[in-house]
C-alpha positions as a Markdown table, in Angstrom:
| # | Residue | x | y | z |
|---|---|---|---|---|
| 1 | Met | 71.3 | -11.0 | -36.7 |
| 2 | Lys | 69.9 | -11.7 | -40.2 |
| 3 | Lys | 66.7 | -13.2 | -38.6 |
| 4 | Thr | 66.2 | -10.0 | -36.5 |
| 5 | Lys | 66.6 | -7.7 | -39.6 |
| 6 | Phe | 64.2 | -9.9 | -41.5 |
| 7 | Ala | 61.6 | -9.7 | -38.7 |
| 8 | Leu | 61.9 | -5.9 | -38.6 |
| 9 | Ile | 61.4 | -5.7 | -42.4 |
| 10 | Leu | 58.3 | -7.8 | -42.2 |
| 11 | Gly | 56.9 | -5.7 | -39.3 |
| 12 | Leu | 57.4 | -2.5 | -41.3 |
| 13 | Ile | 55.7 | -4.0 | -44.4 |
| 14 | Gly | 52.7 | -5.0 | -42.1 |
| 15 | Leu | 52.4 | -1.5 | -40.8 |
| 16 | Ile | 52.5 | 0.1 | -44.3 |
| 17 | Val | 49.8 | -2.4 | -45.6 |
| 18 | Gly | 47.7 | -1.9 | -42.5 |
| 19 | Gly | 47.9 | 1.8 | -42.8 |
| 20 | Cys | 46.8 | 1.7 | -46.5 |
| 21 | Gln | 43.9 | -0.5 | -45.6 |
| 22 | Ser | 42.9 | 1.8 | -42.8 |
| 23 | Gln | 42.9 | 4.7 | -45.2 |
| 24 | Lys | 40.8 | 2.8 | -47.7 |
| 25 | Asn | 38.4 | 1.5 | -45.0 |
| 26 | Pro | 38.4 | 3.8 | -42.0 |
| 27 | Leu | 35.1 | 2.2 | -40.6 |
| 28 | Ser | 35.1 | -0.5 | -38.0 |
| 29 | Ile | 33.2 | -3.8 | -38.7 |
| 30 | Glu | 30.5 | -2.6 | -36.3 |
| 31 | Ala | 30.2 | 0.7 | -38.2 |
| 32 | Leu | 30.0 | -1.2 | -41.5 |
| 33 | Gln | 27.2 | -3.4 | -40.2 |
| 34 | Arg | 25.3 | -0.3 | -39.0 |
| 35 | Lys | 25.9 | 1.3 | -42.4 |
| 36 | Asn | 24.4 | -1.8 | -44.1 |
| 37 | Leu | 21.4 | -1.7 | -41.8 |
| 38 | Gly | 20.9 | 2.0 | -42.3 |
| 39 | Glu | 20.7 | 4.9 | -39.8 |
| 40 | Glu | 18.9 | 4.2 | -36.6 |
| 41 | Lys | 15.5 | 5.9 | -36.3 |
| 42 | Met | 13.1 | 6.2 | -33.4 |
| 43 | Thr | 9.4 | 6.6 | -33.1 |
| 44 | Val | 7.3 | 7.1 | -29.9 |
| 45 | Ile | 3.8 | 5.7 | -29.2 |
| 46 | Gln | 2.2 | 8.1 | -26.8 |
| 47 | Lys | -1.3 | 6.7 | -26.7 |
| 48 | Ile | -2.4 | 3.4 | -25.1 |
| 49 | Asp | -5.4 | 1.9 | -26.9 |
| 50 | Ser | -6.7 | 0.0 | -23.9 |
| 51 | Phe | -5.7 | -1.0 | -20.3 |
| 52 | Gln | -7.1 | -3.0 | -17.5 |
| 53 | Thr | -6.2 | -4.1 | -14.0 |
| 54 | Lys | -7.5 | -7.4 | -12.7 |
| 55 | Ser | -7.4 | -8.9 | -9.2 |
| 56 | Leu | -5.0 | -11.8 | -8.8 |
| 57 | Lys | -5.6 | -14.5 | -6.1 |
| 58 | Thr | -2.5 | -14.9 | -3.9 |
| 59 | Gln | -1.7 | -17.2 | -0.9 |
| 60 | Met | 1.3 | -16.2 | 1.3 |
| 61 | Gly | 2.2 | -19.6 | 2.7 |
| 62 | Lys | 5.4 | -20.0 | 0.7 |
| 63 | Ser | 6.6 | -16.4 | 1.1 |
| 64 | Ser | 10.1 | -16.0 | 2.5 |
| 65 | Asp | 8.9 | -12.9 | 4.5 |
| 66 | Leu | 6.3 | -12.2 | 7.1 |
| 67 | Phe | 4.4 | -8.9 | 7.3 |
| 68 | Leu | 2.9 | -7.2 | 10.3 |
| 69 | Gly | 1.2 | -3.9 | 10.5 |
| 70 | Asn | -1.0 | -1.4 | 8.6 |
| 71 | Ala | -0.3 | 0.9 | 5.7 |
| 72 | Gly | -2.0 | 2.1 | 2.5 |
| 73 | Gly | -5.3 | 0.4 | 3.1 |
| 74 | Tyr | -3.6 | -3.0 | 4.0 |
| 75 | Ser | -3.7 | -4.7 | 7.4 |
| 76 | Thr | -1.4 | -7.6 | 8.0 |
| 77 | Ser | -1.2 | -10.2 | 10.7 |
| 78 | Ile | 1.1 | -13.2 | 11.3 |
| 79 | Leu | 0.3 | -16.8 | 12.3 |
| 80 | Leu | 3.2 | -19.0 | 13.4 |
| 81 | Lys | 3.7 | -22.2 | 15.3 |
| 82 | Phe | 6.5 | -23.9 | 17.2 |
| 83 | Gly | 6.1 | -27.6 | 17.6 |
| 84 | Tyr | 9.3 | -29.3 | 18.7 |
| 85 | Phe | 9.6 | -29.2 | 22.5 |
| 86 | Lys | 11.3 | -32.6 | 23.1 |
| 87 | Ser | 14.6 | -30.9 | 23.9 |
| 88 | Ile | 13.0 | -29.5 | 27.1 |
| 89 | Pro | 12.8 | -32.2 | 29.8 |
| 90 | Asp | 9.3 | -33.0 | 31.1 |
| 91 | Thr | 10.4 | -32.0 | 34.6 |
| 92 | Ala | 11.8 | -28.6 | 33.5 |
| 93 | Gln | 10.5 | -25.4 | 35.1 |
| 94 | Ile | 10.2 | -22.8 | 32.4 |
| 95 | Asp | 11.3 | -19.4 | 33.6 |
| 96 | Ser | 10.8 | -17.3 | 30.5 |
| 97 | Ala | 10.4 | -17.4 | 26.7 |
| 98 | Leu | 11.2 | -14.9 | 23.9 |
| 99 | Leu | 9.7 | -14.9 | 20.5 |
| 100 | Arg | 12.4 | -13.6 | 18.2 |
| 101 | Leu | 11.7 | -12.2 | 14.7 |
| 102 | Asn | 14.5 | -11.0 | 12.4 |
| 103 | Ala | 13.3 | -7.6 | 11.1 |
| 104 | Val | 14.3 | -6.9 | 7.4 |
| 105 | Gly | 12.3 | -3.9 | 6.3 |
| 106 | Val | 9.5 | -1.5 | 6.7 |
| 107 | Ile | 6.7 | -0.1 | 4.5 |
| 108 | Asn | 6.2 | 3.3 | 6.2 |
| 109 | Pro | 4.6 | 5.9 | 3.9 |
| 110 | Glu | 3.6 | 8.1 | 6.9 |
| 111 | Asn | 7.0 | 7.9 | 8.7 |
| 112 | Gln | 5.6 | 6.5 | 11.9 |
| 113 | Thr | 7.9 | 5.2 | 14.6 |
| 114 | Glu | 5.8 | 2.9 | 16.8 |
| 115 | Leu | 3.8 | -0.2 | 16.0 |
| 116 | Pro | 1.5 | -1.5 | 18.8 |
| 117 | Val | 1.3 | -5.3 | 18.6 |
| 118 | Asp | -1.1 | -7.8 | 20.3 |
| 119 | Ile | -0.3 | -11.5 | 20.6 |
| 120 | Tyr | -2.9 | -14.2 | 21.0 |
| 121 | Thr | -2.8 | -18.0 | 21.2 |
| 122 | Ala | -4.3 | -19.2 | 17.9 |
| 123 | Gln | -7.7 | -21.0 | 18.5 |
| 124 | Ser | -7.8 | -23.6 | 15.8 |
| 125 | Pro | -5.5 | -25.7 | 13.6 |
| 126 | Trp | -4.3 | -24.2 | 10.3 |
| 127 | Glu | -1.9 | -25.0 | 7.4 |
| 128 | Glu | 0.2 | -22.3 | 5.9 |
| 129 | Thr | -0.5 | -23.3 | 2.3 |
| 130 | Val | -4.3 | -23.5 | 2.8 |
| 131 | Val | -5.1 | -20.6 | 5.1 |
| 132 | Glu | -6.8 | -17.8 | 3.1 |
| 133 | Pro | -5.7 | -14.2 | 3.3 |
| 134 | Gly | -8.3 | -12.3 | 5.2 |
| 135 | Asp | -9.9 | -11.7 | 8.6 |
| 136 | Pro | -7.8 | -13.3 | 11.4 |
| 137 | Ala | -10.5 | -12.7 | 14.0 |
| 138 | Gly | -11.4 | -16.4 | 14.0 |
| 139 | Gln | -7.9 | -17.2 | 15.5 |
| 140 | Ala | -8.1 | -14.7 | 18.3 |
| 141 | Ala | -10.1 | -15.1 | 21.5 |
| 142 | Gly | -10.4 | -13.1 | 24.7 |
| 143 | Val | -7.6 | -10.8 | 25.7 |
| 144 | Pro | -4.1 | -10.9 | 24.2 |
| 145 | Ile | -1.5 | -12.8 | 26.1 |
| 146 | Val | 1.0 | -10.0 | 25.3 |
| 147 | Ser | 0.7 | -6.4 | 24.3 |
| 148 | Thr | 3.9 | -4.6 | 23.2 |
| 149 | Val | 5.3 | -2.0 | 20.8 |
| 150 | Leu | 7.8 | -2.5 | 17.9 |
| 151 | Gly | 9.9 | 0.2 | 16.4 |
| 152 | Thr | 11.2 | 0.7 | 12.8 |
| 153 | Arg | 14.7 | -0.7 | 13.4 |
| 154 | Thr | 15.7 | -3.4 | 11.0 |
| 155 | Gly | 18.7 | -5.7 | 10.5 |
| 156 | Thr | 18.3 | -7.2 | 14.0 |
| 157 | Tyr | 15.9 | -9.3 | 16.0 |
| 158 | Asp | 12.8 | -8.0 | 17.7 |
| 159 | Ser | 12.3 | -10.0 | 20.9 |
| 160 | Leu | 8.7 | -10.3 | 22.4 |
| 161 | Ser | 8.1 | -12.0 | 25.7 |
| 162 | Ile | 5.8 | -15.0 | 25.8 |
| 163 | Pro | 4.3 | -16.1 | 29.1 |
| 164 | Pro | 6.1 | -19.2 | 30.4 |
| 165 | Lys | 2.8 | -20.9 | 31.3 |
| 166 | Val | 1.8 | -20.9 | 27.6 |
| 167 | Val | 5.0 | -22.6 | 26.5 |
| 168 | Lys | 4.8 | -25.1 | 29.4 |
| 169 | Gly | 1.2 | -25.8 | 28.3 |
| 170 | Trp | 2.3 | -26.6 | 24.8 |
| 171 | Gln | 5.1 | -28.8 | 26.1 |
| 172 | Asp | 3.0 | -30.9 | 28.4 |
| 173 | Ser | -0.1 | -30.7 | 26.1 |
| 174 | Thr | -2.3 | -29.0 | 28.7 |
| 175 | Ile | -2.8 | -26.2 | 26.2 |
| 176 | Glu | -3.7 | -27.0 | 22.6 |
| 177 | Asn | -0.8 | -25.8 | 20.4 |
| 178 | Asn | -2.2 | -24.0 | 17.4 |
| 179 | Gly | 0.6 | -21.4 | 17.6 |
| 180 | Leu | 0.4 | -17.7 | 18.0 |
| 181 | Leu | -1.4 | -14.9 | 16.2 |
| 182 | Leu | 0.3 | -11.5 | 16.0 |
| 183 | Thr | -1.9 | -8.5 | 15.1 |
| 184 | Ala | -1.2 | -4.7 | 14.9 |
| 185 | Ala | -4.6 | -3.0 | 14.8 |
| 186 | Ala | -3.4 | 0.5 | 15.7 |
| 187 | Gly | -0.1 | 0.8 | 13.8 |
| 188 | Lys | 0.4 | 2.9 | 10.7 |
| 189 | Phe | 3.4 | 1.1 | 9.1 |
| 190 | Ile | 4.1 | -2.5 | 8.1 |
| 191 | Lys | 7.2 | -4.3 | 9.2 |
| 192 | Ser | 8.7 | -7.4 | 7.5 |
| 193 | Phe | 10.5 | -10.3 | 9.0 |
| 194 | Tyr | 12.3 | -13.4 | 7.7 |
| 195 | Ala | 9.9 | -16.4 | 7.5 |
| 196 | Arg | 11.0 | -20.0 | 8.1 |
| 197 | Glu | 12.0 | -20.4 | 4.5 |
| 198 | Asn | 15.0 | -18.1 | 5.3 |
| 199 | Ala | 18.3 | -19.0 | 7.0 |
| 200 | Glu | 17.2 | -16.9 | 10.1 |
| 201 | Pro | 13.6 | -18.0 | 10.7 |
| 202 | Pro | 11.4 | -16.9 | 13.6 |
| 203 | Asn | 12.4 | -18.8 | 16.8 |
| 204 | Leu | 11.4 | -19.2 | 20.4 |
| 205 | Leu | 14.2 | -18.9 | 22.9 |
| 206 | Val | 13.1 | -20.8 | 26.0 |
| 207 | Phe | 14.9 | -20.5 | 29.4 |
| 208 | Phe | 14.3 | -23.3 | 31.9 |
| 209 | Arg | 15.7 | -25.1 | 34.9 |
| 210 | Val | 16.1 | -28.8 | 35.8 |
| 211 | Asn | 16.9 | -29.5 | 39.4 |
| 212 | Gly | 18.1 | -26.0 | 39.8 |
| 213 | Ala | 20.4 | -26.1 | 36.8 |
| 214 | Ala | 19.7 | -23.3 | 34.3 |
| 215 | Asp | 19.6 | -24.1 | 30.6 |
| 216 | Ser | 18.0 | -22.7 | 27.4 |
| 217 | Val | 16.9 | -24.0 | 24.0 |
| 218 | Leu | 16.2 | -22.3 | 20.6 |
| 219 | Ile | 13.2 | -23.7 | 18.8 |
| 220 | Ala | 12.6 | -22.6 | 15.1 |
| 221 | Ser | 9.1 | -22.2 | 13.8 |
| 222 | Glu | 7.7 | -25.2 | 12.0 |
| 223 | Lys | 5.2 | -23.1 | 10.0 |
| 224 | Asp | 4.3 | -19.4 | 9.5 |
| 225 | Val | 2.1 | -17.3 | 7.2 |
| 226 | Ser | 1.0 | -13.7 | 6.7 |
| 227 | Leu | -2.7 | -12.8 | 6.6 |
| 228 | Val | -3.5 | -9.7 | 4.5 |
| 229 | Gln | -6.7 | -7.7 | 4.6 |
| 230 | Ser | -7.4 | -4.9 | 2.2 |
| 231 | Ser | -9.7 | -1.9 | 2.5 |
| 232 | Trp | -8.0 | 0.0 | -0.3 |
| 233 | Val | -10.2 | 1.3 | -3.1 |
| 234 | Arg | -8.5 | 0.8 | -6.4 |
| 235 | Pro | -8.6 | 3.8 | -8.7 |
| 236 | Asp | -9.9 | 3.1 | -12.2 |
| 237 | Asp | -7.4 | 5.4 | -13.9 |
| 238 | Arg | -4.3 | 3.6 | -12.8 |
| 239 | Leu | -2.5 | 0.4 | -13.9 |
| 240 | Ile | -1.8 | -1.7 | -10.8 |
| 241 | Ile | 0.7 | -4.5 | -10.2 |
| 242 | Gly | 0.6 | -6.0 | -6.7 |
| 243 | Asp | 1.4 | -9.0 | -4.5 |
| 244 | Gly | 0.0 | -10.0 | -1.2 |
| 245 | Val | -3.2 | -8.4 | -2.4 |
| 246 | Gly | -2.7 | -9.5 | -6.0 |
| 247 | Phe | -3.1 | -7.3 | -9.1 |
| 248 | Thr | -2.1 | -7.8 | -12.7 |
| 249 | Ala | -2.1 | -5.2 | -15.4 |
| 250 | Tyr | -3.0 | -5.5 | -19.1 |
| 251 | Leu | -2.3 | -2.9 | -21.8 |
| 252 | Lys | -2.4 | -2.7 | -25.6 |
| 253 | Phe | -1.1 | -0.1 | -28.1 |
| 254 | Ser | -1.3 | 0.2 | -31.9 |
| 255 | Leu | 2.0 | 0.0 | -33.7 |
| 256 | Pro | 3.0 | 2.7 | -36.1 |
| 257 | Glu | 3.2 | 2.0 | -39.8 |
| 258 | Leu | 6.8 | 1.3 | -40.5 |
| 259 | Pro | 8.4 | 0.4 | -43.9 |
| 260 | Leu | 8.3 | -3.3 | -44.7 |
| 261 | Thr | 12.1 | -3.4 | -44.7 |
| 262 | Ser | 12.4 | -2.0 | -41.2 |
| 263 | Thr | 14.5 | -3.9 | -38.6 |
| 264 | Ile | 13.4 | -3.5 | -35.0 |
| 265 | Leu | 16.5 | -2.9 | -33.0 |
| 266 | Arg | 14.9 | -2.4 | -29.6 |
| 267 | Ala | 11.6 | -1.3 | -27.9 |
| 268 | Thr | 10.9 | -0.1 | -24.4 |
| 269 | Leu | 7.7 | 0.5 | -22.6 |
| 270 | Lys | 8.0 | 3.3 | -20.0 |
| 271 | Leu | 5.6 | 3.6 | -17.1 |
| 272 | Thr | 5.6 | 6.4 | -14.5 |
| 273 | Val | 5.0 | 5.4 | -10.9 |
| 274 | Asp | 2.3 | 7.1 | -8.9 |
| 275 | Thr | 3.9 | 7.2 | -5.5 |
| 276 | Thr | 0.7 | 8.3 | -3.7 |
| 277 | Ala | -1.1 | 5.1 | -4.7 |
| 278 | Ser | 1.9 | 2.7 | -4.5 |
| 279 | Leu | 3.0 | 0.8 | -1.4 |
| 280 | Ile | 6.6 | -0.4 | -1.5 |
| 281 | Gln | 9.4 | -1.2 | 0.8 |
| 282 | Glu | 12.5 | 0.9 | 0.7 |
| 283 | Lys | 15.7 | -0.4 | -0.9 |
| 284 | Arg | 13.9 | -3.4 | -2.3 |
| 285 | Thr | 13.9 | -4.9 | -5.8 |
| 286 | Tyr | 10.6 | -6.3 | -7.1 |
| 287 | Ser | 10.6 | -9.0 | -9.8 |
| 288 | Leu | 7.7 | -8.6 | -12.4 |
| 289 | Ala | 6.6 | -11.0 | -15.1 |
| 290 | Lys | 5.9 | -9.8 | -18.7 |
| 291 | Leu | 3.9 | -11.9 | -21.0 |
| 292 | Met | 2.6 | -11.5 | -24.5 |
| 293 | Met | -1.2 | -12.0 | -24.7 |
| 294 | Lys | -3.5 | -13.6 | -27.3 |
| 295 | Asp | -7.2 | -13.4 | -27.8 |
| 296 | Glu | -8.9 | -16.8 | -27.7 |
| 297 | Gly | -12.6 | -16.4 | -28.3 |
| 298 | Gly | -12.8 | -13.1 | -26.5 |
| 299 | Gln | -10.6 | -14.3 | -23.6 |
| 300 | Leu | -7.1 | -12.9 | -23.2 |
| 301 | Val | -4.7 | -15.7 | -22.3 |
| 302 | Pro | -0.9 | -15.8 | -22.1 |
| 303 | Asp | 0.8 | -16.6 | -25.4 |
| 304 | Ser | 3.6 | -18.4 | -23.6 |
| 305 | Ser | 3.8 | -20.4 | -20.4 |
| 306 | Glu | 7.2 | -18.9 | -19.6 |
| 307 | Ala | 7.4 | -15.3 | -18.5 |
| 308 | Asp | 10.3 | -12.9 | -19.0 |
| 309 | Thr | 11.4 | -11.0 | -16.0 |
| 310 | Thr | 11.6 | -7.3 | -15.5 |
| 311 | Arg | 12.6 | -5.6 | -12.3 |
| 312 | Tyr | 11.6 | -2.4 | -10.4 |
| 313 | Asp | 14.0 | -0.9 | -7.9 |
| 314 | Ala | 12.2 | 0.9 | -5.0 |
| 315 | Gly | 12.8 | 4.7 | -5.2 |
| 316 | Lys | 12.7 | 5.0 | -9.0 |
| 317 | Asn | 10.0 | 7.2 | -10.4 |
| 318 | Ser | 9.5 | 5.0 | -13.5 |
| 319 | Leu | 9.6 | 1.5 | -14.8 |
| 320 | Ser | 11.3 | 0.6 | -18.1 |
| 321 | Val | 10.2 | -2.7 | -19.7 |
| 322 | Asn | 12.2 | -4.2 | -22.5 |
| 323 | Ile | 9.5 | -5.4 | -25.0 |
| 324 | Thr | 11.8 | -5.8 | -28.1 |
| 325 | Asn | 10.9 | -9.4 | -28.8 |
| 326 | Phe | 7.2 | -8.6 | -28.5 |
| 327 | Val | 7.4 | -5.7 | -31.0 |
| 328 | Gln | 9.6 | -7.7 | -33.4 |
| 329 | Lys | 7.0 | -10.4 | -33.5 |
| 330 | Trp | 4.1 | -8.0 | -33.9 |
| 331 | Val | 5.8 | -6.0 | -36.7 |
| 332 | Ser | 6.8 | -9.1 | -38.6 |
| 333 | Glu | 3.2 | -10.4 | -38.1 |
| 334 | Lys | 4.5 | -13.6 | -36.6 |
| 335 | Gln | 2.2 | -12.9 | -33.7 |
| 336 | Val | -1.1 | -10.9 | -33.5 |
| 337 | Asn | -0.8 | -7.8 | -31.4 |
| 338 | Asp | -3.3 | -8.6 | -28.5 |
| 339 | Gly | -1.3 | -6.6 | -26.0 |
| 340 | Leu | 0.8 | -7.7 | -23.0 |
| 341 | Arg | 0.5 | -8.4 | -19.3 |
| 342 | Leu | 2.6 | -7.3 | -16.3 |
| 343 | Ser | 2.2 | -9.2 | -13.0 |
| 344 | Pro | 4.1 | -10.4 | -9.9 |
| 345 | Tyr | 6.7 | -12.9 | -11.0 |
| 346 | Thr | 5.9 | -15.3 | -8.2 |
| 347 | Pro | 2.5 | -14.4 | -6.7 |
| 348 | Gly | 2.3 | -14.8 | -3.0 |
| 349 | Ser | 5.9 | -14.2 | -2.3 |
| 350 | Asp | 5.9 | -10.6 | -1.3 |
| 351 | Leu | 3.7 | -7.6 | -0.3 |
| 352 | Tyr | 3.7 | -4.5 | -2.5 |
| 353 | Arg | 1.6 | -2.4 | -4.8 |
| 354 | Leu | 2.9 | -0.5 | -7.8 |
| 355 | Ala | 0.5 | 2.1 | -9.4 |
| 356 | Phe | 1.2 | 3.7 | -12.7 |
| 357 | Phe | -0.4 | 6.7 | -14.4 |
| 358 | Val | -2.5 | 6.1 | -17.5 |
| 359 | Asn | -4.7 | 9.0 | -18.3 |
| 360 | Ala | -3.1 | 11.8 | -16.3 |
| 361 | Pro | -3.7 | 15.4 | -17.3 |
| 362 | Asp | 0.0 | 15.8 | -17.6 |
| 363 | Ser | 0.7 | 13.6 | -20.7 |
| 364 | Thr | 4.4 | 13.3 | -19.8 |
| 365 | Leu | 3.3 | 10.9 | -17.0 |
| 366 | Asn | 1.3 | 8.5 | -19.2 |
| 367 | Pro | 2.7 | 5.3 | -20.7 |
| 368 | Lys | 5.0 | 5.6 | -23.7 |
| 369 | Val | 6.6 | 3.1 | -26.1 |
| 370 | Phe | 9.9 | 3.9 | -27.7 |
| 371 | Ile | 10.7 | 1.9 | -30.8 |
| 372 | Tyr | 14.2 | 2.1 | -32.4 |
| 373 | Tyr | 14.5 | 0.7 | -35.9 |
| 374 | Ser | 16.5 | 1.0 | -39.0 |
| 375 | Ile | 15.9 | 0.9 | -42.8 |
| 376 | Pro | 18.6 | -0.6 | -45.1 |
| 377 | Ser | 20.6 | 2.1 | -46.9 |
| 378 | Glu | 19.9 | 2.5 | -50.6 |
| 379 | Lys | 22.7 | 1.1 | -52.8 |
């Protein structure tokens, strides 16, 4: 009983002391730290000194997606090859075969519903990490072996019939197996599919019979790649970041004169998307790389070999880039302000084009840099 009373007395004393301290110092630790730093201020840079878009060479052999169709000045085709036919007995009669592509998305700025597709047997050997983006005409000869139409449905397989004699020819080596070329000359949207790097790669479902007994086998692609052609004319008054047809954007802005005692709390570059010049897939997140630049003998080169990541979610009308560490280094003069670069994080992994306003008549659309800083309070 005495111990209980003693504990209660100690508790009351703690409450009284705590209350007194609270009255003397009503600010939290966080508030005290902010008070020592001073009040937060903000300044906005509304003029970009210089900007530039440069082409970036890309090769799509390691992309986890395949792209087929036409949109926004881009035309895409697919090369793919199936090479393992040992699971089909030599004496088998092949009844039918289906090329199955797992559809994951569409780039459809004109809201089209049909994509006419022609399939050819590829005419020469190729390697997915060597084949150059560009004209696939060298792989097509004569009339297509299949002509069909794809829709916009995603989240399921598109199945395209392949003539049994072609598969049999590959199996018994009476037809040179360079794979298939898929083109879509007349379509007005681009459809994306999982490539072999994914868990659900393109596959060939072959139905056959041996001595009258029906059987089937599923053969995964051994290599595949997208070929991308571009007839798009890049506008001079836009910043462009793109992959598939590669673009990287450079920009530079002058920093405001801030007191020497300023502490940079955060800094954000805001770019407004020009949807009419962009080409993106719905419900997709794009990873971009941001790098500080430095001038070496008149040549801009990355100041670091490691790029920070920023992301753009399709559907948003702007891109916000955290450049706090860049501005902190520039203000403290630890680094010379030679601007920054925005580019695809992994070139050759996707197909998209992001266009941003730079010199629009409506100044609210142009790039802006928001810098938040504080100045120590006077004692």
